[in-house]
XYZ file of C-alpha atoms in Angstrom:
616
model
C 207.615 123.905 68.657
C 206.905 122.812 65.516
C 203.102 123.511 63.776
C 202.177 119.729 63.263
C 203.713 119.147 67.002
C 201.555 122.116 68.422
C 198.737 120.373 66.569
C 199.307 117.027 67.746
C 199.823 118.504 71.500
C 196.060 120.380 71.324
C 194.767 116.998 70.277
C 195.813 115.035 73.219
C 194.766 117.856 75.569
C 191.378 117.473 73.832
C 191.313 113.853 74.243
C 192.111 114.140 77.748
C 189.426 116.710 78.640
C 186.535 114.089 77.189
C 188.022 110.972 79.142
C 187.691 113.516 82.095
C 184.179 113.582 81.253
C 184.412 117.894 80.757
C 183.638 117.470 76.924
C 180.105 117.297 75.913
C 180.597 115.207 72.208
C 180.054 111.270 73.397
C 177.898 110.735 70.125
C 179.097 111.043 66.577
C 177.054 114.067 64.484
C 175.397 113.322 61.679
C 175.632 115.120 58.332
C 173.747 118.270 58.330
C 170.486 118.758 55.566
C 169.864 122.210 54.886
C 166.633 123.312 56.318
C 164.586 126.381 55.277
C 161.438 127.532 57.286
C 161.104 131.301 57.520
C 164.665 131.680 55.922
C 167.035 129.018 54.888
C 169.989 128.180 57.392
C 173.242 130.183 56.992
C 171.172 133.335 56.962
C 173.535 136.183 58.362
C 172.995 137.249 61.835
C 172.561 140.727 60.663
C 169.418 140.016 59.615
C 168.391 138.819 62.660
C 164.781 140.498 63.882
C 165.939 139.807 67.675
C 169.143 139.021 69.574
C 168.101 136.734 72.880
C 169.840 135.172 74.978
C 167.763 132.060 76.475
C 170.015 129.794 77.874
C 173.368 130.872 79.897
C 176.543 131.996 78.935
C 179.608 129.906 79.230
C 182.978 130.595 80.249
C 185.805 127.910 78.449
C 189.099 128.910 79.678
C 188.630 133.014 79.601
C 186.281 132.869 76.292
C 183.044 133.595 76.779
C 180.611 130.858 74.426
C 177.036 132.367 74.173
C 174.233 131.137 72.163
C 172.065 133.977 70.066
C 168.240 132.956 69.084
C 165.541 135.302 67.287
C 162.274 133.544 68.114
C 160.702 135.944 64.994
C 163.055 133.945 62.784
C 162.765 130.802 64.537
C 166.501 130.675 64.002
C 169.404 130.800 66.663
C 173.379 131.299 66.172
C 176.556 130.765 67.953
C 179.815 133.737 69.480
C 182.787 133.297 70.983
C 184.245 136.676 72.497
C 187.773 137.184 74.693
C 189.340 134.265 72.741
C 192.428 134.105 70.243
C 193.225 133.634 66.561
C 192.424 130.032 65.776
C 189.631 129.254 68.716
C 186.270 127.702 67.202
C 182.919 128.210 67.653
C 179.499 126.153 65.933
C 176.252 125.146 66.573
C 174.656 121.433 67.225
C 171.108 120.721 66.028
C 169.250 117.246 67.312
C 166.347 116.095 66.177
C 165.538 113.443 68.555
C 166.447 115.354 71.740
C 170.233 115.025 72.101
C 170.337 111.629 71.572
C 172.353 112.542 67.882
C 172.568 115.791 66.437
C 174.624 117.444 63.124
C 177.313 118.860 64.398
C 179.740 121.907 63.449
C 176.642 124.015 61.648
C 178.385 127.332 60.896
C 181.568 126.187 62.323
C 183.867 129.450 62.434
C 187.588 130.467 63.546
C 188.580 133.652 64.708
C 190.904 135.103 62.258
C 193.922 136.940 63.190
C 194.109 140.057 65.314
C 190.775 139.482 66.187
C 189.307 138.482 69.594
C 186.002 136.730 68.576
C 183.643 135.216 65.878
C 180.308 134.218 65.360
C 178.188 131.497 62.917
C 175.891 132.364 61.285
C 172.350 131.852 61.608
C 170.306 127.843 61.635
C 166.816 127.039 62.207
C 165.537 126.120 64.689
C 162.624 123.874 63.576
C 161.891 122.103 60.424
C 158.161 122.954 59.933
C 158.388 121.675 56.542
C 159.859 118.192 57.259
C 157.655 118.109 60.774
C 160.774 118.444 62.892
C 161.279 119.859 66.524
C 164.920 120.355 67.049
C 167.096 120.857 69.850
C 170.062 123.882 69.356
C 173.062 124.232 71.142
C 176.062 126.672 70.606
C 179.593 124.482 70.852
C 183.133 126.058 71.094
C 187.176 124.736 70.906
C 189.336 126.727 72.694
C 192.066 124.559 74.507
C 189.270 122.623 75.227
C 185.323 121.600 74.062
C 182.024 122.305 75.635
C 178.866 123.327 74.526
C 175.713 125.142 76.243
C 172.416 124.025 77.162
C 169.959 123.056 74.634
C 167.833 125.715 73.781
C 163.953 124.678 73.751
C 164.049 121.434 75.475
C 160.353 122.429 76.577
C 157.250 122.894 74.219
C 155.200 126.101 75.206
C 151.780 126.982 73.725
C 150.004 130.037 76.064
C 150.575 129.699 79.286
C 150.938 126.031 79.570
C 154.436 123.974 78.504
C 155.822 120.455 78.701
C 155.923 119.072 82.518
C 152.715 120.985 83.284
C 150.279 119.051 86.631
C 147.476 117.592 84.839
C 145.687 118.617 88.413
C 145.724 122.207 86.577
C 144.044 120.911 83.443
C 141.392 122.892 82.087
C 139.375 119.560 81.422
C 139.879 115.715 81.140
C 138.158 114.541 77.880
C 139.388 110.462 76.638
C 138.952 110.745 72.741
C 139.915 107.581 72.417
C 139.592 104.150 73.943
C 141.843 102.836 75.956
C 144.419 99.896 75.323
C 144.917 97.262 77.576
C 148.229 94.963 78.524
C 148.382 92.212 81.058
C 145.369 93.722 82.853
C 146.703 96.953 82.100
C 144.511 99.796 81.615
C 146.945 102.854 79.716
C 144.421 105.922 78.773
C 144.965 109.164 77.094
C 143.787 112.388 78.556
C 143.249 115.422 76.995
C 142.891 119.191 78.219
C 140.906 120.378 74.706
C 140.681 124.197 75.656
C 144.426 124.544 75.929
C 145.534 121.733 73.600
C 147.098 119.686 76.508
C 147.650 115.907 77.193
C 148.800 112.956 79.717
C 148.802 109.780 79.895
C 147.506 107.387 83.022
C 148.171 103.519 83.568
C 145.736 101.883 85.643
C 144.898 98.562 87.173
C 148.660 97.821 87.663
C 151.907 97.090 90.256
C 154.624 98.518 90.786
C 157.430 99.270 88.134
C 154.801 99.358 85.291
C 155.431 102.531 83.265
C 152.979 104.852 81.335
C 154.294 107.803 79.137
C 153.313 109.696 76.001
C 154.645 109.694 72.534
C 154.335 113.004 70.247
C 154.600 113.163 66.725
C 154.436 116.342 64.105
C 153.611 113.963 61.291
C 150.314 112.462 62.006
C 152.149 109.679 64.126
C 154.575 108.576 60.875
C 157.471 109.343 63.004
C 158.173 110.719 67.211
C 161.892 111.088 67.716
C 161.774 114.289 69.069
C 158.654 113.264 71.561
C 159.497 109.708 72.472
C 158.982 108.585 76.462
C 157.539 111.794 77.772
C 157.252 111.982 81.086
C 157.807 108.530 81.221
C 156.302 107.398 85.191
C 156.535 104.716 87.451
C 153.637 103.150 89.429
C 155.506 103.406 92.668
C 155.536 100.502 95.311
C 152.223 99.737 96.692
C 150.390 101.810 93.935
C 148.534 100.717 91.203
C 148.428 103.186 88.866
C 150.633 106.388 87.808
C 150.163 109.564 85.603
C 152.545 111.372 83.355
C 152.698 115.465 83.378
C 151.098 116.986 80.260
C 152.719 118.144 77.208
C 151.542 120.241 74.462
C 150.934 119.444 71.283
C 151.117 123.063 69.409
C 154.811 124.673 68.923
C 153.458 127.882 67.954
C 157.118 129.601 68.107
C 158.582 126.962 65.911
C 155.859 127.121 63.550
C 154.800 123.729 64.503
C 151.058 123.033 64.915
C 148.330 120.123 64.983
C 151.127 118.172 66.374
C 149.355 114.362 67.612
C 149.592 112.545 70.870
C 148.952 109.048 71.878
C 149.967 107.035 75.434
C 151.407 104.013 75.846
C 152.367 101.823 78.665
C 154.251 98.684 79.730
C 153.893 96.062 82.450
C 156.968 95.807 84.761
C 157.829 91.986 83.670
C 157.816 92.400 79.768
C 159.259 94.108 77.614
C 156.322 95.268 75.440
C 154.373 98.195 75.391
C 151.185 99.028 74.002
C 149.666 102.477 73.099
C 146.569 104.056 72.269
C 145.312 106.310 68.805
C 147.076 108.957 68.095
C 144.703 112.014 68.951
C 145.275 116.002 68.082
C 143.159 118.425 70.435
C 140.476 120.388 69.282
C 140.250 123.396 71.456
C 137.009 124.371 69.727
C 135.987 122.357 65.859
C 137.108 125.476 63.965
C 140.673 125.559 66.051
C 141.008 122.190 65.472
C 140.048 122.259 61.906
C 142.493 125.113 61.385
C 145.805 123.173 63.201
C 145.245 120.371 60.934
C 145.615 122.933 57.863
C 148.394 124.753 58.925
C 150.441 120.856 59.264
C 150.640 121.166 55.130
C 151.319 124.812 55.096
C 154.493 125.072 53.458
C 156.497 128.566 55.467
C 159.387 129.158 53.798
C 157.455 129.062 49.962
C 154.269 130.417 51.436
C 151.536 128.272 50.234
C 149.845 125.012 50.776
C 152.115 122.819 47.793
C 150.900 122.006 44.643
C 147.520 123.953 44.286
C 147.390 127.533 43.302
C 144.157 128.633 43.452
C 143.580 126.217 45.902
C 145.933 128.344 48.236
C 144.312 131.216 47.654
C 140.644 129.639 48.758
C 142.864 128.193 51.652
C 144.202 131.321 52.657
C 140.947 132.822 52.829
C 139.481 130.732 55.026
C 142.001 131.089 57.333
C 141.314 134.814 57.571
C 137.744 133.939 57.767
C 138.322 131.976 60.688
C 140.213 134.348 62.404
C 137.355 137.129 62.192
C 134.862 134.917 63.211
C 136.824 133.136 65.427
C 138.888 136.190 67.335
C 141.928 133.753 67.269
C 145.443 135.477 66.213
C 146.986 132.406 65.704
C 147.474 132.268 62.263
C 147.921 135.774 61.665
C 151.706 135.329 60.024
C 150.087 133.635 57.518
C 148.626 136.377 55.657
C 152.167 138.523 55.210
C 153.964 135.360 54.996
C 151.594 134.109 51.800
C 151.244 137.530 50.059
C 155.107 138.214 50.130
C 156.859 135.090 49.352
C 153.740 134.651 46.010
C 153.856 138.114 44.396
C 156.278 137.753 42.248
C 157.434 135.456 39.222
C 157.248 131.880 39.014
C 157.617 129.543 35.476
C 155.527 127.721 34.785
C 154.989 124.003 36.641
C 156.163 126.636 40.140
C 153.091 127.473 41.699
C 151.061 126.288 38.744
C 151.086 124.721 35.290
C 151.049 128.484 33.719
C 153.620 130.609 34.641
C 152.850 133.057 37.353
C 153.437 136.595 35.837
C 153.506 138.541 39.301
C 150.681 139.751 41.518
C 149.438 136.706 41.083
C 148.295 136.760 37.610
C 148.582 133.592 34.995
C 146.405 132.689 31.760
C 144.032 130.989 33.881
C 141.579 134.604 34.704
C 139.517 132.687 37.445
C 142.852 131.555 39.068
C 143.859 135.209 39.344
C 140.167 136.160 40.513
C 140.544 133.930 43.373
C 143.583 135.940 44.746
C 141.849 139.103 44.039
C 139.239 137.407 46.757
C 142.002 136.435 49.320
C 143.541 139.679 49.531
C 140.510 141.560 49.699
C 139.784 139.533 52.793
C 142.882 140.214 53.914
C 141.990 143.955 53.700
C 138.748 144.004 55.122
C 140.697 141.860 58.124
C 144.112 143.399 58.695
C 143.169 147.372 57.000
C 146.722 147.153 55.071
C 146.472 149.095 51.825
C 148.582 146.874 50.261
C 146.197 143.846 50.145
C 143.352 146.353 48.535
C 146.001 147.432 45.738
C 146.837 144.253 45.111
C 143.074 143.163 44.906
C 142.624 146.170 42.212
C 145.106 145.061 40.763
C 143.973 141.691 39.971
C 140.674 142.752 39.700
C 141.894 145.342 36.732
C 143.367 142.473 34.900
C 140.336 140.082 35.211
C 138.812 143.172 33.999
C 140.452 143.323 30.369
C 138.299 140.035 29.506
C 135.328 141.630 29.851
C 133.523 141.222 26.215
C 130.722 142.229 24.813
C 131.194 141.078 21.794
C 130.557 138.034 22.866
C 127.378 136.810 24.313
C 126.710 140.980 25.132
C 129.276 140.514 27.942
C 130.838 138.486 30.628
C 134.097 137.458 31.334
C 136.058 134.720 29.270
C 137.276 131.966 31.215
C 140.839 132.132 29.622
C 142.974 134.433 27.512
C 142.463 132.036 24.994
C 139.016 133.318 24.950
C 137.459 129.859 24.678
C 134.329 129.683 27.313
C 132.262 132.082 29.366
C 131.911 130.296 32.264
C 130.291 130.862 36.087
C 132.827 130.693 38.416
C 134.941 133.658 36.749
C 131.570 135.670 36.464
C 130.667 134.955 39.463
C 133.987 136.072 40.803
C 134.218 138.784 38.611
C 130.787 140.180 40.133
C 132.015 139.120 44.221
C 134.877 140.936 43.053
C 133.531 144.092 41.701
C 131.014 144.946 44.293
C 132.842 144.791 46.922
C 135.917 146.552 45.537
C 132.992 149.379 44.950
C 132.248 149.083 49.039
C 135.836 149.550 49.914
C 137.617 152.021 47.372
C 136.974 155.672 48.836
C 135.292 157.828 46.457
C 134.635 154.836 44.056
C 133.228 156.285 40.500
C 134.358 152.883 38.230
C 133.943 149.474 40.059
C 129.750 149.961 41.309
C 129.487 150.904 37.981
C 130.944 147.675 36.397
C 129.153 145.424 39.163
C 125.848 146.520 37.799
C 126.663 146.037 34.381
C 128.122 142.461 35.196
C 124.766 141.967 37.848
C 122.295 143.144 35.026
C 124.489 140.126 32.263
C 124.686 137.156 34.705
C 121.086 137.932 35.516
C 120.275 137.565 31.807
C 123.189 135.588 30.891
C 120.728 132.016 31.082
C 123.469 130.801 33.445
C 120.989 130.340 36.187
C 118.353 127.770 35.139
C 114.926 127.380 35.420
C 114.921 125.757 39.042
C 117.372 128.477 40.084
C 120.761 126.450 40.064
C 123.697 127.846 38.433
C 125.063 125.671 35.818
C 129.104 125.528 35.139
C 128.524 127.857 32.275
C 127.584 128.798 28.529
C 127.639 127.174 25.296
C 129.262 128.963 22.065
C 125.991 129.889 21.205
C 125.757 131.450 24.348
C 122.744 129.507 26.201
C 123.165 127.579 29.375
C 125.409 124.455 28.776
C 123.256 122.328 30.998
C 126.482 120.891 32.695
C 127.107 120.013 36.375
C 125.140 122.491 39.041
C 128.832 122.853 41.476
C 127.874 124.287 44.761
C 130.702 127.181 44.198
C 129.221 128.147 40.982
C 125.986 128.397 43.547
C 128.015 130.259 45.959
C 129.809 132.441 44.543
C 126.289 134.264 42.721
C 124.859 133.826 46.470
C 127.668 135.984 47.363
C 127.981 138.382 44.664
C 124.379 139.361 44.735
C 124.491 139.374 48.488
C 127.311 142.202 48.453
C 125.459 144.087 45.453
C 122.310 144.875 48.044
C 124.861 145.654 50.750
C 126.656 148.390 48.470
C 123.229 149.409 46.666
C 120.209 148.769 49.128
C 118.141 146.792 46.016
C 115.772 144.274 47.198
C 116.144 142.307 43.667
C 119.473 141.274 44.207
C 118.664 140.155 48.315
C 116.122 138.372 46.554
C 118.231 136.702 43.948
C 120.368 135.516 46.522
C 118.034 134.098 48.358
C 116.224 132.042 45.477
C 119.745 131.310 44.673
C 120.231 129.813 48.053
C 116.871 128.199 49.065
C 117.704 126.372 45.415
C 120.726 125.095 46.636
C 119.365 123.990 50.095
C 116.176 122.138 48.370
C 117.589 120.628 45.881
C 119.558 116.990 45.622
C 121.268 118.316 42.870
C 123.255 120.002 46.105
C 121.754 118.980 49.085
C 121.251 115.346 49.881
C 119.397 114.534 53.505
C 120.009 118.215 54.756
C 123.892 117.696 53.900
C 125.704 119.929 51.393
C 126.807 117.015 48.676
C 128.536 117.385 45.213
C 127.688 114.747 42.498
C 131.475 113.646 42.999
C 130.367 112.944 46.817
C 128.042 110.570 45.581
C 128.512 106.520 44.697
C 131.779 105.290 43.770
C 132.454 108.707 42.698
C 135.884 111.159 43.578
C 135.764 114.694 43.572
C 139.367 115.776 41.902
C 141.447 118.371 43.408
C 139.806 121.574 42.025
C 136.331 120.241 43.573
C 137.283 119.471 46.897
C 137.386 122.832 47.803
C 134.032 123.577 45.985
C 132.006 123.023 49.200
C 133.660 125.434 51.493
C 133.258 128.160 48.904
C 129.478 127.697 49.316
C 129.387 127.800 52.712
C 131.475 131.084 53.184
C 128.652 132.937 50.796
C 125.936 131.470 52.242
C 127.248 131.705 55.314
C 127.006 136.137 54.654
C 123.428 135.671 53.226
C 122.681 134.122 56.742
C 123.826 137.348 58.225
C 122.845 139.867 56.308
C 118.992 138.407 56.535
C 119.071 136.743 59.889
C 117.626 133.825 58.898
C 116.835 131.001 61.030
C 116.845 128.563 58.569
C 119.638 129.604 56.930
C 121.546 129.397 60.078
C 120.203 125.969 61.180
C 121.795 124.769 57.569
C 125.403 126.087 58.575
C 124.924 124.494 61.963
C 123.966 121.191 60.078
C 126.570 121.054 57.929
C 129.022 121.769 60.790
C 127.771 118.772 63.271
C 127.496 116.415 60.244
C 131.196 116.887 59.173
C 132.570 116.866 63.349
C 130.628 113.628 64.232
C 130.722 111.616 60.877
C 133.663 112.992 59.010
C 136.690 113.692 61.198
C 139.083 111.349 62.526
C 141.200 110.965 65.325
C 143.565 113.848 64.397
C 140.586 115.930 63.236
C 141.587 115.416 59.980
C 138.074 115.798 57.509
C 137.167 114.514 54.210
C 135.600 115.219 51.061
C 132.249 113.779 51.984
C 130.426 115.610 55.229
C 127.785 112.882 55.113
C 131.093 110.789 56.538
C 130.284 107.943 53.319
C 132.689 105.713 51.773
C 134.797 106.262 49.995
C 136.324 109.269 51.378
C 139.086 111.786 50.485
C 141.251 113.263 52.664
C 143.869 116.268 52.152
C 144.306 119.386 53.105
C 141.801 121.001 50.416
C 138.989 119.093 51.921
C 140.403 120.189 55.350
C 140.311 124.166 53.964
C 136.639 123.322 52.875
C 135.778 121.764 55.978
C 137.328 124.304 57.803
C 135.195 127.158 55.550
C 131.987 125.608 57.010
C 133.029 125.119 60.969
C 133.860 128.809 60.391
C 130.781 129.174 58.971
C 128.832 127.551 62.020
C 130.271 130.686 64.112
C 133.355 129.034 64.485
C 132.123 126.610 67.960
């Protein structure tokens, strides 16, 4: 038999399998996009951190077809074993639940003399482009099937998709209602465990109710269209859907939104309420809403470099306050895939010349803060290197022959500023707490304490202007409540490490400025002059306010004070009731006024003070 006949033979045998209904291919596949979350697809299975097996095997005419998934990869591959030269094995991913799906990812043939193949490895979720996806592992061998889907179900703890709403937690309604011929459709949440359903009420029989879920603030649903889609049933009059989560933590998907909708048995149109996000607790729901703009395969929150790094630490923050392990990844994830080289208009407009060092010394400072977090949080040496590191470089601008010290702003050398002496000092205090046997950094914080002190960079109503002019007096420009912070911080640490009541009380003049003062705080709400009016804060002073509140937020512990605390808890409950939507996204201005910013630095500042309020 000829080659071309043998060919034309295996296609007709094919053909006739499908019209039997055996083959599992009634849709065209689409073109495949190359996704990267943790890795980038075609990774080699070798690499693989686990080798699962989650869905069964199946047997195609003596081969044995088995799909292959590493949840610590989020990535899954296909095998074909006991076949011959020429059989084929791939994978199918779907985005919208099977309905389509791009087909032959990996596709591979079995070579000669050998008796199997595999693909290699595809991701499973596109955290990056807010995609759930569906995986399946597909094989020809004198005929085409495919396994299950792998992951048809959303998990988050102990509750997944389909779950009885009778074992809810709680039933909170977030939103109103929506109403549709007389029509009530509602959505229900379960907060604690990030649960929701949807009910239809008032209604007759055939009306439907179901929920929609979207990992993309509602833009899009494909993958959560119709869930649980319910009937009223005859002589009912209304009907409930199961509950479904809306946190993927194994695919890396999180603050994913929910909304119900319903229809009315004689019409075609539906109607649907907000789209909501759970809260578990303010901070939990602060922090899902961050991690939707965390970028996992780069490691970083896009566009922003020091930004990330303030970002970054305020997720550790929230996890020691908080107890919650959710975001632990995070930490690794950030510090390994940002260590190294980037040019310049990469991570930032300078280039990035490893260990997170550029021209810009207060960008590097900030770093030097986020991994000594990380240290105090996780005990990994590595994060205290790298924070002496940093810390060593910042170091080098240390001049006296300027101004009889402080650290220059740039490597240009062109302003002595406070935010990178005020880092500088955060930074070498508590480096002095934490490096055993320490004879150089407590020595350097005391020099750098004993400058800013006489520096003129705090004023004469004990507000920290942004920094010094070339004659070296205070510039008189804009009092920013980081610039506040950050010395509320720094002098906080310095009686912590020394036991010296001055710098306890500099902090605290530093702070009870700060809180009685409208140059900061405007009707007992933390406020930046760019909060004010018709006013925008750019994107370096969105994240100005969370700063604050993570310093003063230790000065309230270390002294106990009432007041103190009472401010965080103010703060807090004005940014949850007046400046948080529906998704718990929350703005630039905690006094909730117009007009308002929104991204994810004001959620990382937002976030810095919920933490700050004990994390409720």
């Amino acid at each position: 038999m000829s080659a071309r006949l043998h060919r034309l033979l295996r296609g007709l045998l094919t053909l006739a399998i499908a019209l039997a209904g055996l083959a599992v291919l009634p849709a065209p596949a689409r073109a495949a996009t190359p996704v990267c979350a943790l890795a980038c697809d075609t990774l080699d299975p070798s690499k693989a951190q686990r080798d699962t097996f989650p869905v069964p095997q199946v047997n195609l005419n003596g081969r044995i077809l088995r799909l292959h998934v590493s949840d610590p990869d989020d990535m899954a591959w296909a095998s074909i074993d006991n076949g011959v030269t020429g059989d084929a094995v791939w994978l199918d991913r779907s985005w919208d639940r099977g309905a389509s799906w791009d087909g032959l990812l990996g596709k591979a043939s079995i070579p000669g003399t050998w008796t199997g193949t595999r693909t290699l490895m595809y991701n499973l979720t596109d955290p990056v482009g807010h995609r759930r996806g569906w995986v399946r592992a597909c094989a020809d061998a004198a005929g085409v099937t495919c396994t299950d889907w792998v992951y048809p179900k959303v998990c988050d703890g102990s509750f997944c998709d389909g779950a009885d709403p009778a074992t809810a937690a709680g039933d909170d309604r977030p939103v109103p209602s929506t109403t549709l011929f007389g029509r009530t459709i509602s959505l229900h949440v379960d907060q604690k465990n990030g649960m929701a359903w949807g009910v239809i009420g008032s209604g007759g029989t055939g009306d439907e109710i179901w929920l929609d879920r979207s990992w993309d603030n509602g833009a899009t649903w494909p993958e959560g269209s119709s869930l649980g889609r319910t009937r009223v049933s005859a002589g009912k009059t209304s009907a409930r859907t199961a509950m479904f989560a809306t946190r993927d933590p194994r695919g890396l998907l999180f603050g994913g939104a929910v909304r119900a909708c319903g229809r009315e048995a004689a019409h075609q149109e539906g109607s649907c309420t907000a789209w909501v996000r759970p809260a578990p607790s303010r901070a939990r729901g602060a922090a899902d809403a961050l991690m939707a703009s965390y970028q996992p395969y780069e490691g970083w929150w896009r566009s922003s470099w020091w930004n990330s790094a303030v970002a970054v630490t305020s997720l550790i923050d929230f996890a020691q306050r908080t107890g919650r392990h959710d975001y632990d990844w995070v930490i690794a994830r950030t510090f390994e895939q940002n260590r190294g080289t980037f040019p310049a208009g990469v991570r930032s407009s300078d280039a990035v010349e490893g260990h997170f060092i550029s021209r810009a010394i207060d960008d590097a400072a900030w770093w030097g803060v986020a991994w000594l977090t990380a240290y105090d949080y996780t005990h990994e040496r590595r994060y205290l290197n790298e924070a002496v590191t940093i810390a060593d470089y910042v170091h080098q601008y240390w001049d006296t022959g300027t101004c009889g010290g402080g650290v220059w702003w740039d490597r240009e050398r062109t302003y002595k500023n406070a935010v990178t002496n005020g880092l500088y000092l955060w930074l070498t205090t508590s480096l002095h707490s934490r490096v055993p046997g320490d004879t150089v950094w407590g020595g350097r914080a005391a020099t750098a304490a004993t400058w800013y002190l006489n520096s003129g960079l705090i004023n004469g109503s004990g507000l920290v202007n942004d920094g010094l002019t070339g004659d070296c007096r205070n510039n008189g420009q804009t009092v920013w409540s980081y610039n506040q912070g950050l010395a509320i911080g720094a002098f906080t640490q310095l009686w912590r490490s020394t036991g010296k009541g001055q710098y306890l009380d500099t902090a605290r003049r530093l702070a009870d400025a700060a809180t009685s003062s409208t140059a900061l705080t405007r009707d007992g709400v933390l406020t930046e002059s760019c909060d004010t009016g018709t006013n925008a804060c750019d994107d370096n002073q969105k994240q100005f306010k969370g700063v604050f509140m993570r310093h003063f937020a230790d000065l309230a512990d270390a002294t106990g004070s009432a007041a103190y605390r009472t401010y965080l808890t103010k703060q807090a409950d004005s940014i949850w009731s007046t400046d948080r939507d529906s998704l718990n996204r929350l703005g630039q201005r905690w006094a909730g006024t117009a007009p308002n910013q929104v991204d994810w630095r004001t959620q990382a500042s937002a976030l810095g003070a919920l933490t700050a309020a004990d994390g409720r």
